Amino acid sequence: MKSNVEKLSSLQRKLNVEVPSTTVQSSYERIFNDIQKEVTIKGFRKGKAPLSAIKSMYNSKVKQDVVQDLIQMHYVKALVEHKLDPISYPEFEFDDLSEEKNFSFSATFDIRPEISLKKYENLSVEKEILKFDDAQVDKVVENLRNSKATYEDLATTRPAQLGDLSVIDFEGFVDGQPLEGGSGKDHRLELGSKQFIEGFEEGIVGMNIGEEKTLKLSFPTPYHSKDLEGKAVEFKVKLTGIKTKQLPELNDEFIKAANTGVNSVEEFKKVVKQDLEASDKKRVEDAFKNRLLKTLVKENPVDVPSSLLKDQKLALIEDFKKRMAQQGMDDVSLKEYIEKWDKDFEKTATEMIQSSFLVDAIGKKYDLICKQEDVDKKFQEYAAQTGIDESRIREFYSKEETMSRLTYQITEEKVISKLMETVKIKEVTKEQLKEEEN
């Protein structure tokens, strides 16, 4: 066997292999002999048919089997010989196979980048100062009251106002043509809820029941449907009814009836505050860890294999598609959004891959790679937290893909703990972080 390696780019290699004709002939003979032992041909006992008959009947299939056999055997040999560590599936190209000639094939693939850990200690990372606002509790309480609200017809005649539930018939027109999905009959719209584009709900305020009105508005920029961005639109609106919202009185009886799990307003607010504080703490910690990993990537540049980037980017887009479809985004808008934010998907995918390489490198350097005892401990934690039997949790993670995600998560947690030993935290306000990100 002869082989050589071509460097197509910093992380892409092409492995060229030539297998001698004698090896090709041996592979042919072995596979033909194996078939001869197993098949039955009319007029011959099993295993006794002549090779000439076998070759006549099975030559095409054997040719495919020989190609597969030769590539599998010599591809691995060549990888070992040249000390190559592919990180992507190879793309094979091969010549037409002839029993009397040498057989040549090539495999193109990406290799794992060499990781140089330049700076991972004493990283300077910003962290949001956790500041709880009691107004968050009041908002949850009001949301609960609103969810249990009832609506009643107006007791007296008056124009529509903010907070009313308006009942409308409407039609939208763009460039004189009906707007697809832009019409409705007996549509209920709470004025001030901002469900429609700016100016629509405001235009209904002041209308009387039975009144008709044309609202001349414009779609905002940006807008989820790219072809409507900034376009002028006319809505013909008829107000057919007005209902007023009746909020339930906030008292202990209401809290009990709302199935909150507690018996008083005071208890409910206490539980809500605890939940919100825990949620805020987790949000801040998750965001800090994300910035820590981004800082690690910034301080330790890593080349990203094109095949991994392509796969990771596609995975992000597919996940986004599923989430948006569940929220009701139509296919046209979804396609436009993905095209518009293509570079952002690519940037996120790049950072995820770079981060995973660095986490792996630090994990290996300090023996932090996930072990079986780490997995067992995590299963026990999940069982204790959820009340789900540990055997069911193990069953869920029995698939290679889910187990792979879990083991990486555990390794990442251990590496982050290591980085935290020397990290320099710079505390900043939520507003400062938003300003810097923008």
Coordinates of N, CA and C in Angstrom, one line a residue, residues 29-114:
E29 N -10.9 -13.0 -4.5 CA -10.9 -14.4 -4.3 C -11.6 -14.8 -2.9
R30 N -11.3 -14.0 -1.9 CA -11.9 -14.3 -0.6 C -13.4 -14.1 -0.6
I31 N -13.8 -13.0 -1.2 CA -15.3 -12.7 -1.2 C -16.0 -13.7 -2.1
F32 N -15.4 -14.1 -3.3 CA -16.0 -15.1 -4.2 C -16.1 -16.4 -3.4
N33 N -15.1 -16.8 -2.7 CA -15.1 -18.1 -2.0 C -16.1 -18.1 -0.9
D34 N -16.3 -16.9 -0.2 CA -17.3 -16.9 0.8 C -18.7 -17.0 0.2
I35 N -19.0 -16.4 -0.9 CA -20.3 -16.6 -1.6 C -20.5 -18.0 -2.1
Q36 N -19.4 -18.6 -2.6 CA -19.5 -20.0 -3.1 C -20.0 -20.9 -2.0
K37 N -19.5 -20.7 -0.8 CA -19.8 -21.6 0.4 C -21.3 -21.5 0.8
E38 N -21.9 -20.3 0.5 CA -23.3 -20.0 1.0 C -24.4 -20.2 0.0
V39 N -24.1 -20.0 -1.3 CA -25.2 -19.9 -2.2 C -25.5 -21.3 -2.8
T40 N -26.8 -21.5 -3.3 CA -27.2 -22.7 -4.0 C -27.6 -22.3 -5.4
I41 N -26.9 -23.0 -6.4 CA -27.3 -22.7 -7.8 C -27.9 -24.0 -8.3
K42 N -28.9 -23.8 -9.1 CA -29.6 -25.0 -9.7 C -28.7 -25.9 -10.4
G43 N -28.8 -27.2 -10.1 CA -27.9 -28.2 -10.7 C -26.7 -28.5 -9.9
F44 N -26.4 -27.7 -8.8 CA -25.3 -28.0 -7.9 C -25.7 -28.0 -6.5
R45 N -25.0 -28.8 -5.7 CA -25.2 -28.9 -4.3 C -24.7 -27.6 -3.7
K46 N -25.2 -27.2 -2.5 CA -24.8 -26.0 -1.8 C -23.3 -26.1 -1.6
G47 N -22.6 -25.0 -2.0 CA -21.1 -24.9 -1.8 C -20.3 -25.6 -2.9
K48 N -21.0 -26.2 -3.8 CA -20.2 -26.9 -4.9 C -20.3 -26.3 -6.2
A49 N -21.0 -25.2 -6.4 CA -21.1 -24.5 -7.7 C -19.7 -24.0 -8.1
P50 N -19.3 -24.1 -9.4 CA -18.0 -23.7 -9.8 C -17.9 -22.1 -9.7
L51 N -16.6 -21.7 -9.5 CA -16.4 -20.2 -9.3 C -16.8 -19.5 -10.6
S52 N -16.6 -20.1 -11.8 CA -17.0 -19.4 -13.0 C -18.5 -19.0 -13.0
A53 N -19.3 -19.9 -12.5 CA -20.8 -19.6 -12.4 C -21.0 -18.6 -11.4
I54 N -20.3 -18.6 -10.2 CA -20.5 -17.6 -9.2 C -20.1 -16.2 -9.7
K55 N -19.0 -16.2 -10.4 CA -18.5 -14.9 -10.9 C -19.5 -14.3 -12.0
S56 N -20.0 -15.2 -12.8 CA -21.0 -14.7 -13.8 C -22.2 -14.1 -13.2
M57 N -22.7 -14.7 -12.1 CA -23.9 -14.3 -11.5 C -23.7 -13.2 -10.5
Y58 N -22.6 -13.1 -9.8 CA -22.5 -12.2 -8.7 C -21.3 -11.2 -8.9
N59 N -20.9 -11.0 -10.1 CA -19.7 -10.1 -10.3 C -20.0 -8.7 -9.9
S60 N -21.2 -8.2 -10.2 CA -21.5 -6.8 -9.9 C -21.5 -6.5 -8.4
K61 N -22.2 -7.5 -7.7 CA -22.3 -7.3 -6.2 C -20.9 -7.5 -5.6
V62 N -20.1 -8.4 -6.1 CA -18.8 -8.7 -5.5 C -17.9 -7.4 -5.7
K63 N -18.0 -6.8 -6.9 CA -17.2 -5.6 -7.2 C -17.5 -4.5 -6.1
Q64 N -18.8 -4.3 -5.7 CA -19.1 -3.3 -4.7 C -18.5 -3.8 -3.4
D65 N -18.6 -5.1 -3.1 CA -18.1 -5.6 -1.8 C -16.6 -5.4 -1.7
V66 N -15.9 -5.7 -2.8 CA -14.4 -5.5 -2.8 C -14.0 -4.1 -2.6
V67 N -14.7 -3.2 -3.2 CA -14.4 -1.7 -3.0 C -14.5 -1.4 -1.6
Q68 N -15.7 -1.8 -1.0 CA -15.9 -1.5 0.4 C -14.9 -2.1 1.3
D69 N -14.5 -3.3 1.0 CA -13.6 -4.1 1.8 C -12.2 -3.4 1.8
L70 N -11.7 -3.0 0.6 CA -10.4 -2.4 0.4 C -10.3 -1.1 1.1
I71 N -11.4 -0.3 0.9 CA -11.4 1.1 1.5 C -11.4 1.0 3.0
Q72 N -12.3 0.1 3.6 CA -12.3 0.0 5.1 C -11.0 -0.4 5.7
M73 N -10.4 -1.4 5.0 CA -9.1 -1.9 5.5 C -8.0 -0.9 5.4
H74 N -7.8 -0.3 4.2 CA -6.6 0.5 4.0 C -6.8 2.0 4.4
Y75 N -8.0 2.4 4.5 CA -8.3 3.8 5.1 C -7.7 3.9 6.5
V76 N -8.1 2.9 7.3 CA -7.7 2.9 8.7 C -6.2 2.8 8.8
K77 N -5.6 1.9 8.0 CA -4.1 1.7 8.0 C -3.4 3.0 7.7
A78 N -3.9 3.7 6.7 CA -3.3 5.0 6.2 C -3.4 6.0 7.3
L79 N -4.6 6.1 8.0 CA -4.8 7.0 9.1 C -3.7 6.8 10.2
V80 N -3.5 5.6 10.5 CA -2.6 5.2 11.6 C -1.1 5.6 11.1
E81 N -0.9 5.3 9.9 CA 0.5 5.5 9.3 C 0.8 7.0 9.4
H82 N -0.2 7.9 9.1 CA 0.1 9.3 9.0 C -0.3 10.0 10.3
K83 N -0.7 9.3 11.3 CA -1.1 9.8 12.6 C -2.2 10.9 12.4
L84 N -3.2 10.6 11.7 CA -4.3 11.5 11.4 C -5.5 11.2 12.3
D85 N -6.2 12.3 12.8 CA -7.3 12.1 13.7 C -8.5 12.9 13.1
P86 N -9.3 12.2 12.1 CA -10.4 12.9 11.5 C -11.5 13.3 12.5
I87 N -12.1 14.4 12.3 CA -13.2 14.9 13.2 C -14.5 14.9 12.4
S88 N -14.4 14.6 11.1 CA -15.6 14.6 10.3 C -15.7 13.3 9.5
Y89 N -16.9 13.0 9.0 CA -17.0 11.8 8.1 C -16.2 12.0 6.8
P90 N -15.5 11.1 6.4 CA -14.7 11.3 5.1 C -15.6 11.2 3.9
E91 N -15.2 12.0 2.9 CA -15.8 11.9 1.6 C -14.9 11.1 0.7
F92 N -15.3 10.0 0.2 CA -14.5 9.1 -0.6 C -14.7 9.3 -2.1
E93 N -13.5 9.2 -2.8 CA -13.5 9.1 -4.2 C -12.7 8.0 -4.6
F94 N -13.1 7.2 -5.6 CA -12.2 6.1 -6.0 C -12.4 5.8 -7.5
D95 N -11.3 5.1 -8.0 CA -11.3 4.8 -9.4 C -12.1 3.5 -9.7
D96 N -12.4 3.3 -10.9 CA -13.1 2.1 -11.3 C -12.3 0.9 -10.9
L97 N -12.9 -0.1 -10.4 CA -12.1 -1.3 -9.9 C -11.9 -2.3 -11.0
S98 N -10.6 -2.8 -11.1 CA -10.3 -3.8 -12.0 C -9.4 -4.8 -11.2
E99 N -9.7 -6.1 -11.4 CA -9.0 -7.2 -10.7 C -7.5 -7.2 -11.0
E100 N -7.2 -6.8 -12.2 CA -5.8 -6.9 -12.6 C -5.0 -5.6 -12.3
K101 N -5.6 -4.6 -11.8 CA -4.9 -3.3 -11.6 C -4.9 -2.8 -10.2
N102 N -3.9 -1.9 -9.9 CA -3.9 -1.3 -8.6 C -5.2 -0.5 -8.4
F103 N -5.7 -0.4 -7.1 CA -6.9 0.3 -6.8 C -6.5 1.6 -6.0
S104 N -7.0 2.7 -6.5 CA -6.7 4.0 -5.9 C -8.0 4.6 -5.4
F105 N -7.9 5.2 -4.2 CA -9.0 6.0 -3.6 C -8.5 7.1 -2.8
S106 N -9.3 8.1 -2.5 CA -9.0 9.2 -1.7 C -10.1 9.5 -0.7
A107 N -9.7 10.1 0.5 CA -10.7 10.4 1.5 C -10.4 11.8 2.0
T108 N -11.4 12.7 1.9 CA -11.2 14.1 2.3 C -12.0 14.3 3.6
F109 N -11.3 14.9 4.6 CA -12.0 15.1 5.9 C -11.3 16.2 6.6
D110 N -12.0 16.7 7.7 CA -11.4 17.7 8.6 C -10.7 17.0 9.7
I111 N -9.7 17.6 10.3 CA -9.0 17.1 11.4 C -9.2 18.0 12.6
R112 N -8.9 17.5 13.8 CA -9.1 18.2 15.0 C -8.0 19.3 15.1
P113 N -8.4 20.5 15.4 CA -7.3 21.6 15.5 C -6.4 21.4 16.7
E114 N -5.2 21.9 16.6 CA -4.3 21.8 17.7 C -4.7 23.0 18.6

